[in-house]
PDB file of C-alpha atoms in Angstrom:
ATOM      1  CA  UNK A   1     -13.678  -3.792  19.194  1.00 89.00           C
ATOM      2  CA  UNK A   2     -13.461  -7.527  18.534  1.00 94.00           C
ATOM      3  CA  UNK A   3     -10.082  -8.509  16.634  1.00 95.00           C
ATOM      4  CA  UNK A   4      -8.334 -11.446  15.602  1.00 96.00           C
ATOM      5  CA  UNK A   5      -4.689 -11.713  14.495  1.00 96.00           C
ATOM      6  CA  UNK A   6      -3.052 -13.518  11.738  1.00 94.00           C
ATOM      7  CA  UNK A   7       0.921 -14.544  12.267  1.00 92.00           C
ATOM      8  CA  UNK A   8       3.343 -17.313  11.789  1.00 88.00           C
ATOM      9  CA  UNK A   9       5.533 -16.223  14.095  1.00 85.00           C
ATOM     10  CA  UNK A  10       4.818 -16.344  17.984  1.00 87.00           C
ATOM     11  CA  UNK A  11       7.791 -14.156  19.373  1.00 85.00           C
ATOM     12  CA  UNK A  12       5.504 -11.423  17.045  1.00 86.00           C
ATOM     13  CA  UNK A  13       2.002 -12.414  18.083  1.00 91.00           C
ATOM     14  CA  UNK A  14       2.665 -12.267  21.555  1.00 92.00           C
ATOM     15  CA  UNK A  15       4.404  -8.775  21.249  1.00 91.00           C
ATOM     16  CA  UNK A  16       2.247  -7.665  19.852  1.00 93.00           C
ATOM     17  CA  UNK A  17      -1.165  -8.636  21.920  1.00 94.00           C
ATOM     18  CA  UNK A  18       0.952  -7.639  25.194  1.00 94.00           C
ATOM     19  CA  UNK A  19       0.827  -4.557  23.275  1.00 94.00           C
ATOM     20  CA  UNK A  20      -2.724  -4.125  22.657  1.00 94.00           C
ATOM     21  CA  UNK A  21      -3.513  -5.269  26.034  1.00 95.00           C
ATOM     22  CA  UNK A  22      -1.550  -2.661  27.100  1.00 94.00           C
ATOM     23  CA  UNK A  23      -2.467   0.770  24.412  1.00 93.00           C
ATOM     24  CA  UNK A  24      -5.986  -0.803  23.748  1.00 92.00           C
ATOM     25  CA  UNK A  25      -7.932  -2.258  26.400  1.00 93.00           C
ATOM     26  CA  UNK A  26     -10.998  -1.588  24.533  1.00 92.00           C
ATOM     27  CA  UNK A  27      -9.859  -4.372  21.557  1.00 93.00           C
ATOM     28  CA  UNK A  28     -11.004  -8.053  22.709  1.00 95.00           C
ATOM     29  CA  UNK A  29      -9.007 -10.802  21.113  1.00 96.00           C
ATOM     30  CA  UNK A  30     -11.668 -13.407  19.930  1.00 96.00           C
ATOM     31  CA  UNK A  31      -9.503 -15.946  17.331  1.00 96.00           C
ATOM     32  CA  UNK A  32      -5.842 -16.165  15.913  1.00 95.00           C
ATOM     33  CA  UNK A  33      -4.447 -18.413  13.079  1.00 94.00           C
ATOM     34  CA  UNK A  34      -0.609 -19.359  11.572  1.00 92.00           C
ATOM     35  CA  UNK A  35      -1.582 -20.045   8.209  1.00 90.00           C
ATOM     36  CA  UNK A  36      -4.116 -19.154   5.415  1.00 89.00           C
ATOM     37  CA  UNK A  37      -5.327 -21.841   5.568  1.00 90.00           C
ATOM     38  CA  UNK A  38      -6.190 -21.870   9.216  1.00 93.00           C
ATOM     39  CA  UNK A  39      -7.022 -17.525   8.647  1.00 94.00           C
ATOM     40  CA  UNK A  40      -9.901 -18.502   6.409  1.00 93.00           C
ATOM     41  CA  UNK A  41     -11.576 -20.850   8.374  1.00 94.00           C
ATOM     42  CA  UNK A  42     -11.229 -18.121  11.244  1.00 94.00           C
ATOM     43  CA  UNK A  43     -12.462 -15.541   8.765  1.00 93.00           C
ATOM     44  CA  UNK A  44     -15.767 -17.608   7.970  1.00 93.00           C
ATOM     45  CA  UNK A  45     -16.006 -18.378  11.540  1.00 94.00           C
ATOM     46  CA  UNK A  46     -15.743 -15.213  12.789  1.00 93.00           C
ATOM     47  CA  UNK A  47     -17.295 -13.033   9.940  1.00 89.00           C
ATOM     48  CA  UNK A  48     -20.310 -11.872  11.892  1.00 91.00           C
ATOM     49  CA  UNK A  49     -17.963 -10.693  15.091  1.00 94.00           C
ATOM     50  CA  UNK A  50     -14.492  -9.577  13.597  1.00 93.00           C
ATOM     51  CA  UNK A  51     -14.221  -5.899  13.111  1.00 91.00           C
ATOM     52  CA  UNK A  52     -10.616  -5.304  13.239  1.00 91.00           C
ATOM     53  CA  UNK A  53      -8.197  -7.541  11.088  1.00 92.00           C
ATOM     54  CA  UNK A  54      -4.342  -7.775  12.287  1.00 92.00           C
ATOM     55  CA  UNK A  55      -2.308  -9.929   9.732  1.00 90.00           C
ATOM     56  CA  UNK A  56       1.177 -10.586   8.676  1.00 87.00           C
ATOM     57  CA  UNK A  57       1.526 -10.503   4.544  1.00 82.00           C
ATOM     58  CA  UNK A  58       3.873 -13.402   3.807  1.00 80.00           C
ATOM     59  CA  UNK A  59       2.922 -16.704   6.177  1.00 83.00           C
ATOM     60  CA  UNK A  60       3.948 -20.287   6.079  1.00 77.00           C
ATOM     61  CA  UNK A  61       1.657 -21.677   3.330  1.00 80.00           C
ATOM     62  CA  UNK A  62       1.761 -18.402   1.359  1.00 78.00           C
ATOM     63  CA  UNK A  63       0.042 -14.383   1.653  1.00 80.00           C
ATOM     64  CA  UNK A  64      -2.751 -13.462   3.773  1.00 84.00           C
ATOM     65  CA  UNK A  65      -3.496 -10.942   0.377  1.00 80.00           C
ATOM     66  CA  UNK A  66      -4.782 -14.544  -0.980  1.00 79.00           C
ATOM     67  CA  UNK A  67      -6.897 -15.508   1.553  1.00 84.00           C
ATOM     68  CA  UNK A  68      -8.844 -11.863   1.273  1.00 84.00           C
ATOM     69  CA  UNK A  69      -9.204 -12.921  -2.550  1.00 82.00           C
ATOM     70  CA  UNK A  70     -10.952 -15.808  -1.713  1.00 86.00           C
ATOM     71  CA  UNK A  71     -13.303 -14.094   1.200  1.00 87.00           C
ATOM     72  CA  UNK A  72     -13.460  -9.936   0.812  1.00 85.00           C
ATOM     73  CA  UNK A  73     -13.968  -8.672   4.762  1.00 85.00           C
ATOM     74  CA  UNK A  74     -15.539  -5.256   5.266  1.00 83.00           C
ATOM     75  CA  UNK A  75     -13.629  -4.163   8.586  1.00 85.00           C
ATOM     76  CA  UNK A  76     -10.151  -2.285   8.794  1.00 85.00           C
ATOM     77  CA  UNK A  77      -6.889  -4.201   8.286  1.00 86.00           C
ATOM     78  CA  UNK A  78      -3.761  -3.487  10.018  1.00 87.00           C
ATOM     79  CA  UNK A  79      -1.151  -5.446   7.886  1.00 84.00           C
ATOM     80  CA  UNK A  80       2.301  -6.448   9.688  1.00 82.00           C
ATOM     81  CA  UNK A  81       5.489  -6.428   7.038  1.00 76.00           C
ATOM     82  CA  UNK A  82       8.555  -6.693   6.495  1.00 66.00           C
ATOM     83  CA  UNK A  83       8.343  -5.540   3.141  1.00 58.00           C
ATOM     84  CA  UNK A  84       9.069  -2.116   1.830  1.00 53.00           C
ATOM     85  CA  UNK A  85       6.866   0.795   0.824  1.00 47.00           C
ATOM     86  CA  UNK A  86       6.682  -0.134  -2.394  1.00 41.00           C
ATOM     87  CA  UNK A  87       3.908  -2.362  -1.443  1.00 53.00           C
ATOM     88  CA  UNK A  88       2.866  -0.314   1.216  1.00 53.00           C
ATOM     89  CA  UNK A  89       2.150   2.895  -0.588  1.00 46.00           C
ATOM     90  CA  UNK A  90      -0.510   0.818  -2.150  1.00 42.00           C
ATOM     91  CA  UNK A  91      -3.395   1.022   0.504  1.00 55.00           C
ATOM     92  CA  UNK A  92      -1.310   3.380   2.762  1.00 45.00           C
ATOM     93  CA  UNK A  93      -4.064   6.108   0.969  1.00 34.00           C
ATOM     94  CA  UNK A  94      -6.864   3.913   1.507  1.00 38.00           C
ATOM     95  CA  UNK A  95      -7.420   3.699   5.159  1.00 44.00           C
ATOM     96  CA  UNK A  96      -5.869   0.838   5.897  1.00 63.00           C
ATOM     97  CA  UNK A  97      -2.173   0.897   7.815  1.00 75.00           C
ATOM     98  CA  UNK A  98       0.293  -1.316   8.534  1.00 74.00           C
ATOM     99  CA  UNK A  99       3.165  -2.075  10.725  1.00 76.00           C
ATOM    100  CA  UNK A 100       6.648  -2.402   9.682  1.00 72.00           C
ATOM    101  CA  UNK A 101       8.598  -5.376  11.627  1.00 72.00           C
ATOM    102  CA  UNK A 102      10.168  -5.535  14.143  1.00 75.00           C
ATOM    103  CA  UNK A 103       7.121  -3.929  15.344  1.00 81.00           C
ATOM    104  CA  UNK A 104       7.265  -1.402  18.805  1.00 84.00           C
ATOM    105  CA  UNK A 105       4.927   0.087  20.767  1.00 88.00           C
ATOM    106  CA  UNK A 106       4.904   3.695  19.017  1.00 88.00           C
ATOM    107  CA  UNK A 107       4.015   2.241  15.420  1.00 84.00           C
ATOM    108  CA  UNK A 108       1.123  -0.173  16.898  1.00 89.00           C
ATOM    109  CA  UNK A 109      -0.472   3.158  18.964  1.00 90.00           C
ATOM    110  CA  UNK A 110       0.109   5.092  16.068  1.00 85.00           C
ATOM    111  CA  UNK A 111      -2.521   2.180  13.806  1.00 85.00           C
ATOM    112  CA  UNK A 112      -5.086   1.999  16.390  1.00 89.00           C
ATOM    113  CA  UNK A 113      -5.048   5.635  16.871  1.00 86.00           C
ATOM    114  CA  UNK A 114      -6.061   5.902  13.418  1.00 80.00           C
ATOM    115  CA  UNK A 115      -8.490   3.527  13.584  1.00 83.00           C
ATOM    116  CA  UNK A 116     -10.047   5.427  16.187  1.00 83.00           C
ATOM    117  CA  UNK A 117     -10.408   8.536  13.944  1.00 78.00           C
ATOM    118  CA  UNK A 118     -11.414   6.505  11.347  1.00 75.00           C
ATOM    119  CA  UNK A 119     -14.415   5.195  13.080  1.00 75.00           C
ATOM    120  CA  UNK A 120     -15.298   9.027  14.086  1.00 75.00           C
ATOM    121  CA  UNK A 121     -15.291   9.977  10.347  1.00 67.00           C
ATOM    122  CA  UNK A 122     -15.599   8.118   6.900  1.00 52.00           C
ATOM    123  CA  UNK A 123     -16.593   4.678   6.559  1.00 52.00           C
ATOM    124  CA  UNK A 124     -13.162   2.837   5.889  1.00 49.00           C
ATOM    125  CA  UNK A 125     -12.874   0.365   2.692  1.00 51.00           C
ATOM    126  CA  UNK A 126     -10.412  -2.328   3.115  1.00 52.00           C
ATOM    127  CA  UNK A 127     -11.160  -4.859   0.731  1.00 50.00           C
ATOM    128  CA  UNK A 128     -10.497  -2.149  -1.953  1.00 56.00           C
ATOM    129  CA  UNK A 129      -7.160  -1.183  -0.776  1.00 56.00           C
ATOM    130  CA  UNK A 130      -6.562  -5.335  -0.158  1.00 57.00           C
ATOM    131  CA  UNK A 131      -7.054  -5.247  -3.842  1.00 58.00           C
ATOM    132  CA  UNK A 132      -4.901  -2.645  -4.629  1.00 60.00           C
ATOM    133  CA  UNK A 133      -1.827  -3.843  -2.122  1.00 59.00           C
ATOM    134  CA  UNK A 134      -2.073  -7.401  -3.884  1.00 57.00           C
ATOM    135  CA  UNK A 135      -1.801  -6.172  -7.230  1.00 60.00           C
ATOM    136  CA  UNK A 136       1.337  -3.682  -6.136  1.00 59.00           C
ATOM    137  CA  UNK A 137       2.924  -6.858  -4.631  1.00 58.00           C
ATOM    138  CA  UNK A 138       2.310  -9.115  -7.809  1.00 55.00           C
ATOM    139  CA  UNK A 139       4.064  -6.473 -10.244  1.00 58.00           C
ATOM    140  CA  UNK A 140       6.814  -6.290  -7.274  1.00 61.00           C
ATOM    141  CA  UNK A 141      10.456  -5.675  -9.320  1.00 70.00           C
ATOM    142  CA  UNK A 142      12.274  -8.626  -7.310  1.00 83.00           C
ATOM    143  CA  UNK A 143      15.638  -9.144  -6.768  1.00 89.00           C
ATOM    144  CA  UNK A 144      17.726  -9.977 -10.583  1.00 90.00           C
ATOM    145  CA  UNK A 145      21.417  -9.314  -9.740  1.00 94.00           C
ATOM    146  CA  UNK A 146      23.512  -9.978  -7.134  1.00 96.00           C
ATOM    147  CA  UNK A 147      27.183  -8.200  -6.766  1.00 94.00           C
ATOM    148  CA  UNK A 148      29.827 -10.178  -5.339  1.00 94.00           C
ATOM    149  CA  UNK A 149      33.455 -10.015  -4.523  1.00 90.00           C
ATOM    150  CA  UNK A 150      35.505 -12.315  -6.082  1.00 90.00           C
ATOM    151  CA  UNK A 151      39.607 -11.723  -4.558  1.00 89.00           C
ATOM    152  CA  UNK A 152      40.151  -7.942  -6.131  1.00 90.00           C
ATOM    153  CA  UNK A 153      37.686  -8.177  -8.265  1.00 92.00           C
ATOM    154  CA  UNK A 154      33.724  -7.602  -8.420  1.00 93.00           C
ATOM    155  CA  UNK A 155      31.463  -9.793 -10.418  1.00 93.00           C
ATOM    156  CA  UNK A 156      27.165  -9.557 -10.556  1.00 95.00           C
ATOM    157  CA  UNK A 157      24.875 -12.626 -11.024  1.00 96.00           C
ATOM    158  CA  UNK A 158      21.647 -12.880 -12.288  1.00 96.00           C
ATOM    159  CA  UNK A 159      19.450 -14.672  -9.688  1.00 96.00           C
ATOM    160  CA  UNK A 160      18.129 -16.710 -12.126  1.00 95.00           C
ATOM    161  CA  UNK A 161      21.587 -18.246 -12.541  1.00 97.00           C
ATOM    162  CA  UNK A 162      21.446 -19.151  -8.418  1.00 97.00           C
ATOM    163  CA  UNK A 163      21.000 -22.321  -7.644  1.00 97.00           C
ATOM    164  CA  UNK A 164      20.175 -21.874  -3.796  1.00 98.00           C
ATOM    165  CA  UNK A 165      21.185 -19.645  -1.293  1.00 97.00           C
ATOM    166  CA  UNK A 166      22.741 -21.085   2.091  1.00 97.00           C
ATOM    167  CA  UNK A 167      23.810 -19.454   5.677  1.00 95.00           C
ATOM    168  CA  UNK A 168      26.294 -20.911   7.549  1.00 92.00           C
ATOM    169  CA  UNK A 169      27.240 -19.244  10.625  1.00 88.00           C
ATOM    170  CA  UNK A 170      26.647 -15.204  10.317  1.00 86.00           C
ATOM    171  CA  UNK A 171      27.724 -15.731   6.426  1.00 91.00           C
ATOM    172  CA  UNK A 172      25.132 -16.399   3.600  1.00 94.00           C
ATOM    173  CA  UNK A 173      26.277 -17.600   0.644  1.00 96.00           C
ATOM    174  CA  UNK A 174      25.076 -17.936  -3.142  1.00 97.00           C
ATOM    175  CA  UNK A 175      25.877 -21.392  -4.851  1.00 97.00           C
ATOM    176  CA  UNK A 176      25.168 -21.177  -8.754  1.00 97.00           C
ATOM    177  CA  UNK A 177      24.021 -23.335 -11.180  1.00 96.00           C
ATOM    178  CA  UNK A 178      27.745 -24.016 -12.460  1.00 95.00           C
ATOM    179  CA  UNK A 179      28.397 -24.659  -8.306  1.00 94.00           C
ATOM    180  CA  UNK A 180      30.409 -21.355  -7.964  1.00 95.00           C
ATOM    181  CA  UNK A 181      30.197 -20.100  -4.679  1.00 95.00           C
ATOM    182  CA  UNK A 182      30.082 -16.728  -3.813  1.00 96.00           C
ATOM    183  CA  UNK A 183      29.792 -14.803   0.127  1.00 95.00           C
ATOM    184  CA  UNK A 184      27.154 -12.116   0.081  1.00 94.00           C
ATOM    185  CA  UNK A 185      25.509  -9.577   2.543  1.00 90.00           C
ATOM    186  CA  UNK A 186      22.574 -10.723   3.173  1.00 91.00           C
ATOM    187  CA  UNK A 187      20.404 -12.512   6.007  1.00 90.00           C
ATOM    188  CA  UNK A 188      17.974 -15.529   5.075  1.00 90.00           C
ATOM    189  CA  UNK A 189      14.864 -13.468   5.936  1.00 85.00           C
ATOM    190  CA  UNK A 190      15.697 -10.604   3.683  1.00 87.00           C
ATOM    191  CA  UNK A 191      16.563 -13.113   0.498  1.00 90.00           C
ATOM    192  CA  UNK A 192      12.811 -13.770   1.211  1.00 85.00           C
ATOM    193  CA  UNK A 193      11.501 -10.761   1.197  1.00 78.00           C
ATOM    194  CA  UNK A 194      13.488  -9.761  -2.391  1.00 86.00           C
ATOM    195  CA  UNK A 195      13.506 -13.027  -4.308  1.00 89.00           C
ATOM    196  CA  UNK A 196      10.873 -14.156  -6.468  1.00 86.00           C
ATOM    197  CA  UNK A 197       8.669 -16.301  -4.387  1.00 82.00           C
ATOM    198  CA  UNK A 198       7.232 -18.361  -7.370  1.00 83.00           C
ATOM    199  CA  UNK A 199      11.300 -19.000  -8.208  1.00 90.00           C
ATOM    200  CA  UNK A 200      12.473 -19.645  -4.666  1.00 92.00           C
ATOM    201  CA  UNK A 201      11.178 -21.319  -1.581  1.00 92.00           C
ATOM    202  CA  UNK A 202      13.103 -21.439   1.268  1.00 91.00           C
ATOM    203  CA  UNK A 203      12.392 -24.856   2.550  1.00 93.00           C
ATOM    204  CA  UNK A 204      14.303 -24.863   6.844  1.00 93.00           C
ATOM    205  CA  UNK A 205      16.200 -22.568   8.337  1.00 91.00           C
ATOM    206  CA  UNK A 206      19.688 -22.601   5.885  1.00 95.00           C
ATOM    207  CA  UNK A 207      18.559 -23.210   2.715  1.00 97.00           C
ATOM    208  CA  UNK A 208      16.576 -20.810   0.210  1.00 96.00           C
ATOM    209  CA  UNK A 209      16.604 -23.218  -3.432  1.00 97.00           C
ATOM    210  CA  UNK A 210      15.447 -22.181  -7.101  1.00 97.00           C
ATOM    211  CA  UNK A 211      12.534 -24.532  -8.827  1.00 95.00           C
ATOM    212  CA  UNK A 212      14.875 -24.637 -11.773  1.00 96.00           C
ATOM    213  CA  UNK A 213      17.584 -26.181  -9.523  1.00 97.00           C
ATOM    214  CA  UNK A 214      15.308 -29.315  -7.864  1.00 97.00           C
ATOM    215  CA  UNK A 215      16.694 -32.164  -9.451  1.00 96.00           C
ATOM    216  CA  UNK A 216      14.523 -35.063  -7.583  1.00 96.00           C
ATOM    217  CA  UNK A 217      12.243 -34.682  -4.426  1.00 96.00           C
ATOM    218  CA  UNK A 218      12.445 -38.075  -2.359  1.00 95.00           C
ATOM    219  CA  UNK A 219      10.421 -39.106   0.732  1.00 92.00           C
ATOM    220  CA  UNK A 220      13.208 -38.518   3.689  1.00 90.00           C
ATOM    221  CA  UNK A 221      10.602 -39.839   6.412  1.00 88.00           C
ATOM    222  CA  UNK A 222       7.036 -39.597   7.170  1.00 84.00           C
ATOM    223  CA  UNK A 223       6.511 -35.927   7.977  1.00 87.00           C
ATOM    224  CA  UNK A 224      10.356 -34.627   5.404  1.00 92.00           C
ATOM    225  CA  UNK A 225      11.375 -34.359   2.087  1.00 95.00           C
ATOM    226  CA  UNK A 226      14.969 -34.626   0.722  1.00 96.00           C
ATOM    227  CA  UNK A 227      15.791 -32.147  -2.429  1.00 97.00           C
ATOM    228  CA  UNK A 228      18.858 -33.729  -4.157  1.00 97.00           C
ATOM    229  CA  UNK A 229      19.586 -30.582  -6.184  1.00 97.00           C
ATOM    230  CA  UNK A 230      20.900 -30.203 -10.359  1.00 96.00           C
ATOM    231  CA  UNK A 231      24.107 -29.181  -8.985  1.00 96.00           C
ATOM    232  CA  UNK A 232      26.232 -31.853  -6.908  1.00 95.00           C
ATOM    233  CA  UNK A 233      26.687 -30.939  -3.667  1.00 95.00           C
ATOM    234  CA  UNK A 234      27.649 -32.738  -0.343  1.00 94.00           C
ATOM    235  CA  UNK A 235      25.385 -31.976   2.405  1.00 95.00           C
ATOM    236  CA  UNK A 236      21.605 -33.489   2.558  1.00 95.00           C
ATOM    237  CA  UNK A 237      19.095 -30.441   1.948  1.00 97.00           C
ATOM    238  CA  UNK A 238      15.993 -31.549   3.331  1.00 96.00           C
ATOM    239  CA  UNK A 239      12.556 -29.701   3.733  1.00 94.00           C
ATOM    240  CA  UNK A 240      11.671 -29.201   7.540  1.00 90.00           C
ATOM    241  CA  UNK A 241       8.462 -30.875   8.774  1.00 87.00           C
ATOM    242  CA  UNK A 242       6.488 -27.476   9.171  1.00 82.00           C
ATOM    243  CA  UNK A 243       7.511 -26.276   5.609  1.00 85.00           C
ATOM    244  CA  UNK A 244       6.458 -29.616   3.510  1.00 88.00           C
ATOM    245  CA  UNK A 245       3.103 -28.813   3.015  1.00 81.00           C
ATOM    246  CA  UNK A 246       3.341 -25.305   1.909  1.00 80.00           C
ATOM    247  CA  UNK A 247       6.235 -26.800  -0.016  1.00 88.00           C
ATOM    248  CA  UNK A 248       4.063 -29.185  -2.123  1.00 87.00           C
ATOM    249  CA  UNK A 249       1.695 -26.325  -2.405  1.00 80.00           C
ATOM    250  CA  UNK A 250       4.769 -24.298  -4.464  1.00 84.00           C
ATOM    251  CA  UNK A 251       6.093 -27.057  -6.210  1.00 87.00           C
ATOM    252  CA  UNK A 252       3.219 -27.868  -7.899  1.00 81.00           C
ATOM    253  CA  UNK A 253       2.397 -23.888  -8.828  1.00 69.00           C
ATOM    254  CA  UNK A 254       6.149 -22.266  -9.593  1.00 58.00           C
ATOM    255  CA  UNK A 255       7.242 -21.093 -12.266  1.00 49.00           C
TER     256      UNK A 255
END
């Protein structure tokens, strides 16, 4: 079985091809991408070959749901998430499985397992459950409130009131449009996972900002952008080098 895997994020992808190499002899690598942009030029290079899809949802320069829009594949797709089964439940029915990061070795034997069966019994349909797992994630309830602790006292704020989120050390924080600043519980890659993505963009490593909050974008050097954000604030929050392009992308379509 020839297969080609889709992921941003290289710790992953080589987990999880030791793994295959390991559970699945029988499934031959033949092309990889980071990006969808990169994952449909594989796609149309590959169509004739590929019969076994491996992609993370959410990558640099936006979903791999998108790119399956744009070109509709016939052959199984194993998605790799970190989102919840909300989503999930959506082509979970439909043939298609998934696995849940960080992923192990059980979950990934458990997929190919069923793809096995799969290919013993009824023809598997993909694209349709593609369709159905985009259109679960688009009506997605995201993230609206967030409680905080305030001294004795417990307050909530509506995300739309945020104007960027920020970790420093093992703390993540909440600054708000009026520059109140609140500690919360949460890591940077879960914020992405329950904000908005056409609101927020999380543009390096520290910094997750709200379109409604981007005062001015200014050329920082050749390959970074500086945000100077609506609320005043004292350190320089500029868009890593690897992020700029899928930045532009989401700065021209928010909102």
């Amino acid at each position: 079985m020839k297969a080609i895997i889709i992921e941003d994020e290289k710790p992953a992808s080589d987990k999880l091809k030791k793994i295959l190499a390991e559970i699945a002899p029988e499934i031959e690598l033949i092309g990889e991408a980071t990006t969808v942009v990169a994952m449909l030029e594989l796609l149309e290079a590959k169509e004739d070959e590929v019969e076994l899809i491996l992609t993370d949802i959410k990558l640099k320069d936006g979903l791999s749901l998108e790119a399956f829009k744009k070109h509709p594949v016939n052959v199984p797709v194993i998605f790799i998430t970190a989102y919840d089964n909300y989503a999930l439940e959506a082509f979970r029915s439909n043939g298609v499985d998934y696995l849940l990061k960080p992923i192990d070795r059980d979950a990934v034997e458990q997929s190919i397992e069923k793809l096995r069966q799969l290919k013993k019994g009824a023809a598997v349909q993909p694209a349709n459950a593609i369709e159905n797992v985009l259109k679960s994630y688009l009506q997605k309830d995201f993230k609206n409130r967030f409680m905080v602790k305030v001294g004795e006292h417990i307050r909530s704020v509506k995300t739309e009131d945020v104007a960027f989120f920020y970790a420093e050390g093992r703390n993540g924080f909440i600054v708000t449009n009026t520059k109140a600043r609140y500690v919360i519980d949460y890591k940077m890659e879960t914020l992405e996972e329950i904000l908005n993505p056409k609101s927020f963009f999380r543009v390096n490593r520290t910094y997750i900002i709200n379109i409604d909050a981007i005062k001015d974008v200014l050329i920082y050097s050749v390959t970074r952008l500086r945000i100077v954000p609506t609320v005043d604030w004292p350190e320089e929050i500029v868009v890593s080098r690897e992020k700029v392009s899928a930045f532009k992308d989401w700065f021209n379509d928010a909102g």
